[in-house]
Short mmCIF file of C-alpha atoms in Angstrom, two decimals:
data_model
loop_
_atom_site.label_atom_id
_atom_site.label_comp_id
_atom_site.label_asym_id
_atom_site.label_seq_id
_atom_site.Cartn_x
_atom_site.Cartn_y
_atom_site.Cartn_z
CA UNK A 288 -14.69 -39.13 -13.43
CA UNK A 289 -17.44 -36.81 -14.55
CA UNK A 290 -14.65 -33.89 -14.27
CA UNK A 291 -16.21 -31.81 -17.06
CA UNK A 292 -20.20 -32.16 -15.12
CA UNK A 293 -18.68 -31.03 -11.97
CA UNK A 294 -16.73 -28.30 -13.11
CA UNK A 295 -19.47 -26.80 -14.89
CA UNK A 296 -21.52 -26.76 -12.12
CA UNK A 297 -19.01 -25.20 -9.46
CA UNK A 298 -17.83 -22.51 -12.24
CA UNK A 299 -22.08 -21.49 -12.74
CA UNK A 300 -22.36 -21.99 -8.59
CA UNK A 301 -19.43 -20.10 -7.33
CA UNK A 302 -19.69 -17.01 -10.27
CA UNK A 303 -23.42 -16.26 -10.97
CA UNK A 304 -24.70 -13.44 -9.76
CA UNK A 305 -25.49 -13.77 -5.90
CA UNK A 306 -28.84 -12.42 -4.23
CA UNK A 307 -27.57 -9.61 -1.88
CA UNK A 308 -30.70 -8.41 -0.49
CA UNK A 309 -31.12 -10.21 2.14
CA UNK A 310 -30.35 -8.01 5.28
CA UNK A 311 -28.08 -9.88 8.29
CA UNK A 312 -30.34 -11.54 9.98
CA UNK A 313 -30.14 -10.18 13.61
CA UNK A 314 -29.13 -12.83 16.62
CA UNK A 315 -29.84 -13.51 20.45
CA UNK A 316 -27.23 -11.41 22.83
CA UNK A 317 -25.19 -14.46 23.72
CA UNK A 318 -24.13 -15.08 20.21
CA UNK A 319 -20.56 -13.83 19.31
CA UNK A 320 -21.36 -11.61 16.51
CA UNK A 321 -24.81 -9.97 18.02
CA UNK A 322 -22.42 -6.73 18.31
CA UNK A 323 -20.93 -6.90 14.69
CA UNK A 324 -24.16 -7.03 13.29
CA UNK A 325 -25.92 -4.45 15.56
CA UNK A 326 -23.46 -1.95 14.72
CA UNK A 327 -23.43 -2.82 11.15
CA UNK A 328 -27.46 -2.44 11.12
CA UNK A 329 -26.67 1.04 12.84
CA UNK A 330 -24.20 2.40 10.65
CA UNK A 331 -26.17 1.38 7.42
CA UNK A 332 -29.08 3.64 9.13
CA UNK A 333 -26.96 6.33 9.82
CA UNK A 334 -24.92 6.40 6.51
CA UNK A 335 -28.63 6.50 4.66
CA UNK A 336 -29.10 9.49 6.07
CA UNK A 337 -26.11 11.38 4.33
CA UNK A 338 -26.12 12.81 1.14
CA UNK A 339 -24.77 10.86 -1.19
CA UNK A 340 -24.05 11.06 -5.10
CA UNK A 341 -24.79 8.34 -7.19
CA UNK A 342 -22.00 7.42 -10.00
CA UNK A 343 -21.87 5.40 -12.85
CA UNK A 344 -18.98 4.00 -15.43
CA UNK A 345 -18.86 1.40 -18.05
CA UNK A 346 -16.68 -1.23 -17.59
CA UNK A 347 -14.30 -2.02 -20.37
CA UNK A 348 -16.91 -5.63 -21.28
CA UNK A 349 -19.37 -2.41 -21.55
CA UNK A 350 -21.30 -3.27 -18.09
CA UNK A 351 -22.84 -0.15 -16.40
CA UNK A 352 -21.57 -0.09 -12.85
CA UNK A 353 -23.21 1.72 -9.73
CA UNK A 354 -21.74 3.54 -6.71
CA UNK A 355 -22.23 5.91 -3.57
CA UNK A 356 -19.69 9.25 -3.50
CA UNK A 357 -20.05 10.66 0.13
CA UNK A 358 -18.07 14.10 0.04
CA UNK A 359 -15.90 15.13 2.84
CA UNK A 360 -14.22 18.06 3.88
CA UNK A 361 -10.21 17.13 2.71
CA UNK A 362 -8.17 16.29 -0.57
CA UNK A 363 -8.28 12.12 0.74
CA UNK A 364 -10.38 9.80 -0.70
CA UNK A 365 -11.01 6.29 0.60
CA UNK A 366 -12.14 3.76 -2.86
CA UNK A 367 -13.68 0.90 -0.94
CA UNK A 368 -13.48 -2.53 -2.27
CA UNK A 369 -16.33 -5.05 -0.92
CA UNK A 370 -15.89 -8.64 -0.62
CA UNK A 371 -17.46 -11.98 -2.58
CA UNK A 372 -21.48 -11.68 -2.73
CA UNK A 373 -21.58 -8.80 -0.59
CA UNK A 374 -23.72 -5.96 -0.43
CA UNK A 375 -21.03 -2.46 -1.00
CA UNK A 376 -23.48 -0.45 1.54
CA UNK A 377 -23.79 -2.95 4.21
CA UNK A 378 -20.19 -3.71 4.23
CA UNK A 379 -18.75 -0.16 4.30
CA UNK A 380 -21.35 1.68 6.13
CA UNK A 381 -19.36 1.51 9.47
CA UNK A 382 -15.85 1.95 7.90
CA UNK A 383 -17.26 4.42 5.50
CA UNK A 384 -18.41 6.74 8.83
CA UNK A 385 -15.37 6.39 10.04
CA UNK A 386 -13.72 7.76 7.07
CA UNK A 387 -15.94 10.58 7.05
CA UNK A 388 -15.93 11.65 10.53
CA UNK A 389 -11.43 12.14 9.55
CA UNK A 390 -13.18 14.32 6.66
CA UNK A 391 -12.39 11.90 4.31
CA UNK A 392 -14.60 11.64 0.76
CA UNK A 393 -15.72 8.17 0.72
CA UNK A 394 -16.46 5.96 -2.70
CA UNK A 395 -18.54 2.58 -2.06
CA UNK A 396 -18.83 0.94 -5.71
CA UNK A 397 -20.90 -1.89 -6.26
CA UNK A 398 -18.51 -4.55 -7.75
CA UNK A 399 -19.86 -6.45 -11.29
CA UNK A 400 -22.69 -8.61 -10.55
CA UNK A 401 -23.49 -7.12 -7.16
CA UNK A 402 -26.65 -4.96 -6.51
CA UNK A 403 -27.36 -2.35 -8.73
CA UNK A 404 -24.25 -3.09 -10.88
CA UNK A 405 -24.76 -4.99 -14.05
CA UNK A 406 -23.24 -8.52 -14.78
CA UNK A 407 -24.24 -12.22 -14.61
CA UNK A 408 -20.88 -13.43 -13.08
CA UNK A 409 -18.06 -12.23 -10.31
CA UNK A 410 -14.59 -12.81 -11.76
CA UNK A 411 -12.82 -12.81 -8.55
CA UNK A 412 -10.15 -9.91 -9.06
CA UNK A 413 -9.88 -11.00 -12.92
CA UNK A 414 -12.02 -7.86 -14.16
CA UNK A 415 -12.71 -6.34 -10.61
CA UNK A 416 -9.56 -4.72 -10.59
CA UNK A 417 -10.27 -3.45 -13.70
CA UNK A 418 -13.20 -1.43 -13.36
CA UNK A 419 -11.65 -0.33 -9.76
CA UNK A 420 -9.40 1.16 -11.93
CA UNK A 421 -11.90 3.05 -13.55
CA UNK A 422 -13.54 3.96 -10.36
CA UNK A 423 -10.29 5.25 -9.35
CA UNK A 424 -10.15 7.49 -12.59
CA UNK A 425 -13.82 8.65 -11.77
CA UNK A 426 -12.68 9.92 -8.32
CA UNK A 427 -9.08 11.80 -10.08
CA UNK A 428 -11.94 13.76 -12.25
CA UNK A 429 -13.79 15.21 -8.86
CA UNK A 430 -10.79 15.55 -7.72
CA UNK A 431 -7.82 15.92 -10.14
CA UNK A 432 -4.76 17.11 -7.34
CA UNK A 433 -6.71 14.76 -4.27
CA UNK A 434 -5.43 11.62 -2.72
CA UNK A 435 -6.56 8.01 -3.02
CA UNK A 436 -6.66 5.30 -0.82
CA UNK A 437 -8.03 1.95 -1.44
CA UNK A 438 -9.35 -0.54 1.16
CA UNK A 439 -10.40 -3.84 0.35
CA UNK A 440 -12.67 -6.48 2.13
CA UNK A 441 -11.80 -10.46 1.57
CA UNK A 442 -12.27 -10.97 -2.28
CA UNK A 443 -12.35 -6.88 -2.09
CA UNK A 444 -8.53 -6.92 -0.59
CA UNK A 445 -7.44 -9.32 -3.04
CA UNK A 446 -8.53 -6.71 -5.52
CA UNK A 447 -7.12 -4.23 -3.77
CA UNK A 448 -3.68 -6.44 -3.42
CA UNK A 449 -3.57 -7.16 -7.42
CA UNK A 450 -3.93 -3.21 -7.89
CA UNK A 451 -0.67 -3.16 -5.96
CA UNK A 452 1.62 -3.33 -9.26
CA UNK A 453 -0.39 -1.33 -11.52
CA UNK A 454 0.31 2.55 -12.01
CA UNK A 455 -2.58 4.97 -11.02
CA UNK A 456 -2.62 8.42 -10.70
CA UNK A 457 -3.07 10.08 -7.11
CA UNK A 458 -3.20 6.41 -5.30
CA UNK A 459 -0.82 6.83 -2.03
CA UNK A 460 -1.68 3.40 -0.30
CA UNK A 461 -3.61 0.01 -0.02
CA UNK A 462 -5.19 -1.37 2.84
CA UNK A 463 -6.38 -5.18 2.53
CA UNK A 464 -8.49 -6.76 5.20
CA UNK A 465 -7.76 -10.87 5.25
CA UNK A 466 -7.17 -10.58 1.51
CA UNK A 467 -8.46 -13.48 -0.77
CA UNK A 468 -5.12 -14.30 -2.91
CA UNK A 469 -6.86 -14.73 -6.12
CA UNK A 470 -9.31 -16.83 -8.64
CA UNK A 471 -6.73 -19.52 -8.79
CA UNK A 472 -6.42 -20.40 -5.16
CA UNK A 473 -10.30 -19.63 -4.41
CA UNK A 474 -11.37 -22.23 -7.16
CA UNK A 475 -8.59 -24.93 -5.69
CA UNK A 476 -9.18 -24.81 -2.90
CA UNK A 477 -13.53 -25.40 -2.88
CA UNK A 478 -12.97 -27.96 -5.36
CA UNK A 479 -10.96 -30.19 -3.06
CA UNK A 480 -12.73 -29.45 -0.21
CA UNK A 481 -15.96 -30.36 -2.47
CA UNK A 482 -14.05 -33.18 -5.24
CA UNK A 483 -11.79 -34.34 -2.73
CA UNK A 484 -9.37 -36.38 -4.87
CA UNK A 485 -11.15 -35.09 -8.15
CA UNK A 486 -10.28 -31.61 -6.73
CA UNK A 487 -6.84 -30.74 -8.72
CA UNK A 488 -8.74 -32.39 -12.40
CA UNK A 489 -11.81 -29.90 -11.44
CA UNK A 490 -9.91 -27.29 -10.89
CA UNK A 491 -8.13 -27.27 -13.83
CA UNK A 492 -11.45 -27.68 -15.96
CA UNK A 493 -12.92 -24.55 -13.79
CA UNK A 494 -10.33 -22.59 -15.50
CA UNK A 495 -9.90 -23.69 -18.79
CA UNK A 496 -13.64 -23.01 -18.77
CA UNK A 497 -12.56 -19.33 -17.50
CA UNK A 498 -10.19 -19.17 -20.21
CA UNK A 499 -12.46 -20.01 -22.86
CA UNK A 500 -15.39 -17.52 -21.90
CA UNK A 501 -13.30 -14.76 -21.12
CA UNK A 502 -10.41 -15.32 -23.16
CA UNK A 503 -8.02 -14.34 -20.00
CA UNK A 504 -5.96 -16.43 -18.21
CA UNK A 505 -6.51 -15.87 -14.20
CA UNK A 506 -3.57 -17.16 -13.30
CA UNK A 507 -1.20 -14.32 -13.54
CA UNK A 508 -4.36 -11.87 -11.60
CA UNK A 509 -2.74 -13.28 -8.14
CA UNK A 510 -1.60 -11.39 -4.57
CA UNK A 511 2.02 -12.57 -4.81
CA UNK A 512 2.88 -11.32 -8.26
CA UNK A 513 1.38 -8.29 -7.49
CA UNK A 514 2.67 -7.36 -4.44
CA UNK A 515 6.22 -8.63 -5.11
CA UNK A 516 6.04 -5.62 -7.88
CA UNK A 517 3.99 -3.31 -5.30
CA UNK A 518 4.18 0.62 -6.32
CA UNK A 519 2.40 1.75 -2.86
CA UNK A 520 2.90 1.44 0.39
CA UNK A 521 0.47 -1.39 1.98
CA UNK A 522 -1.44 -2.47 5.33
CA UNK A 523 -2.67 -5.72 5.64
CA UNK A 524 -5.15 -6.44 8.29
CA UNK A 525 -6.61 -9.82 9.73
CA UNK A 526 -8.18 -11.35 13.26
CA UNK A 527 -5.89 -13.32 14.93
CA UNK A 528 -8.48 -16.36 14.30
CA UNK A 529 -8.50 -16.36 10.61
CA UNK A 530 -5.11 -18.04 10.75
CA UNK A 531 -3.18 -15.70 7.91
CA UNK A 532 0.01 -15.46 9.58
CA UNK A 533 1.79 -17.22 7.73
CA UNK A 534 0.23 -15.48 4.30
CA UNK A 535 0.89 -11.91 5.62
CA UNK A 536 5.05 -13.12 6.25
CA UNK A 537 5.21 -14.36 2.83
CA UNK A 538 4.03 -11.14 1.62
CA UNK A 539 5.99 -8.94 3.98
CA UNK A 540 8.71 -11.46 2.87
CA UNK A 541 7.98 -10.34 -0.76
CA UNK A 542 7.62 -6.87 -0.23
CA UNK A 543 9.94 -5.88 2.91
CA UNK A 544 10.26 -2.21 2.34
CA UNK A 545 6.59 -0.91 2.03
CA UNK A 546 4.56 -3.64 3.85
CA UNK A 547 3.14 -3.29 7.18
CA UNK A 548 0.79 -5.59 8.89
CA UNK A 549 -1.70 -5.32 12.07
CA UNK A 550 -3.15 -9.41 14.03
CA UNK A 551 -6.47 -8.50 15.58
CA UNK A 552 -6.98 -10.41 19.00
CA UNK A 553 -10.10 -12.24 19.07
CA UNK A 554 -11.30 -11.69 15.70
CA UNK A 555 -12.26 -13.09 12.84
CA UNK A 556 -13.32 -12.93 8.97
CA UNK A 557 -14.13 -9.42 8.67
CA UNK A 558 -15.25 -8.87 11.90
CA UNK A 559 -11.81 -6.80 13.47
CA UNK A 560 -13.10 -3.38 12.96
CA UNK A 561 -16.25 -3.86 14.86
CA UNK A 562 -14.39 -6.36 17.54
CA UNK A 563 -11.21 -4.13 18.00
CA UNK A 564 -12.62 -0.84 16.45
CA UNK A 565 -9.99 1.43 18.59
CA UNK A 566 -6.41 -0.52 17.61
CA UNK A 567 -7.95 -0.70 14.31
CA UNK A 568 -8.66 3.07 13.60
CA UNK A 569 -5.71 4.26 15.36
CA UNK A 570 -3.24 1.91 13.00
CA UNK A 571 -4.94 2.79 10.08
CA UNK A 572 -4.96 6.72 10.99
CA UNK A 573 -1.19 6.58 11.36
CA UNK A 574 -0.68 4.78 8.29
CA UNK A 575 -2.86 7.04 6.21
CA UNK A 576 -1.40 10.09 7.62
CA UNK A 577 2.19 8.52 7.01
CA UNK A 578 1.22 7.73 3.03
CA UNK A 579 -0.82 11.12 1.90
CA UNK A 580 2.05 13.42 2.93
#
């Protein structure tokens, strides 16, 4: 009952445009993530303090988008994907100095309706991987014989995972961190967690409503179609605590020849590359160094 009412006001809740500037709030020693978030305070203070160039490109729905070129020393570029309502900086600041300090050139866009980046709604992958596309263009013009890597974040690897299929110049690999799988699966599964046994009915009102704003169906913009057609060799990353073992078979199941994968002990969402920063660089420094040659 009321199906139409409650999908209207999950579609307008989970897509507006989210306030990301609001810092991580820091917390008491004992908790479990007072490490992650001093070294992600760090990094964003050191990263601030490199020179940076600011870019810009119009999406194809003619949205300007913002973000942060760090120039290294080598031919490699790292295109950074961020994940749902997150701010680009914050997120990639410690990755992004790792990058750099391998003398990698480092991109950190702002995705569509994040920061500085125009756009009243996130489309979950739907248009993201669009305009990463465009970012990815953008980088080929600095530099036209270099070599592209993309990482993704969450909602930021499922972008990166449904770039898997599609053909782009210079791109040698993909690294997702606990990918999202796509719009489909996100909006399922809040509205039965929230609907409970008026989840499947809101659902499928959440995207007809897609549908008929966007005239695009979201179904087909999904992890498993993409990666079953995968052009690139891929890493897939997750703590062992997130519980996506069984996600990362069926894709390694789908794409046996070019899919490797890395459990992180003791980790969780997003957290592995602060909690197990060593194993973490040193598998992602052999694939990268495997892929550019």
């Amino acid at each position: 009952m009321f199906e139409k009412l409650k999908a209207n006001i999950l579609f307008n809740k989970l897509l507006k445009r989210p306030d990301i500037n609001k810092a991580y709030k820091m917390v008491p020693p004992t908790d479990s993530w007072y490490e992650t978030i001093c070294k992600v305070h760090n990094s964003l203070a050191e990263i601030k303090k490199l020179p940076s160039q600011e870019l810009e490109i119009v999406s194809h729905d003619n949205l300007k988008l913002k973000g942060l070129y760090y120039k290294g020393t080598s031919d490699v570029t790292i295109v950074c994907c961020h994940g749902y309502t997150s701010h680009a900086e914050r997120e990639w600041a410690f990755p992004g100095l790792f990058y750099l300090s391998l003398g990698y050139n480092v991109l950190i866009p702002y995705q569509r309706a994040h920061g500085p980046s125009e756009g009243k709604r996130i489309t979950f992958g739907v248009f993201e991987h669009l305009d990463m596309m465009l970012w990815i263009n953008e980088v080929n013009k600095i530099n036209p014989n270099g070599k592209v890597i993309i990482h993704g974040l969450s909602m930021g690897g499922g972008i990166a995972l449904i770039l898997s299929n599609k053909e782009m110049d210079n791109v040698k690999g993909i690294i997702a961190d606990a990918p999202s799988t796509g719009f489909n699966d996100f909006v399922t599964n809040i509205s039965n967690y929230v609907f409970k046994q008026d989840g499947e009915r809101v659902k499928n009102k959440v995207i007809e409503k897609f549908i008929k704003i966007y005239n695009v169906d979201p179904t087909p913009h999904n992890i498993f179609t993409c990666v079953e057609q995968s052009k690139y060799p891929l890493l897939l990353s997750a703590g062992s605590n997130e519980g996506l073992d069984k996600l990362f078979e069926r894709l390694e199941e789908l794409n046996p020849n070019s899919t490797d994968t890395i459990i992180l002990p003791g980790c969780n969402h997003g957290n592995g590359m602060y909690k197990q920063t060593k194993l973490y660089q040193d598998k992602i420094k052999k694939f990268i160094s495997k892929v550019v040659k």
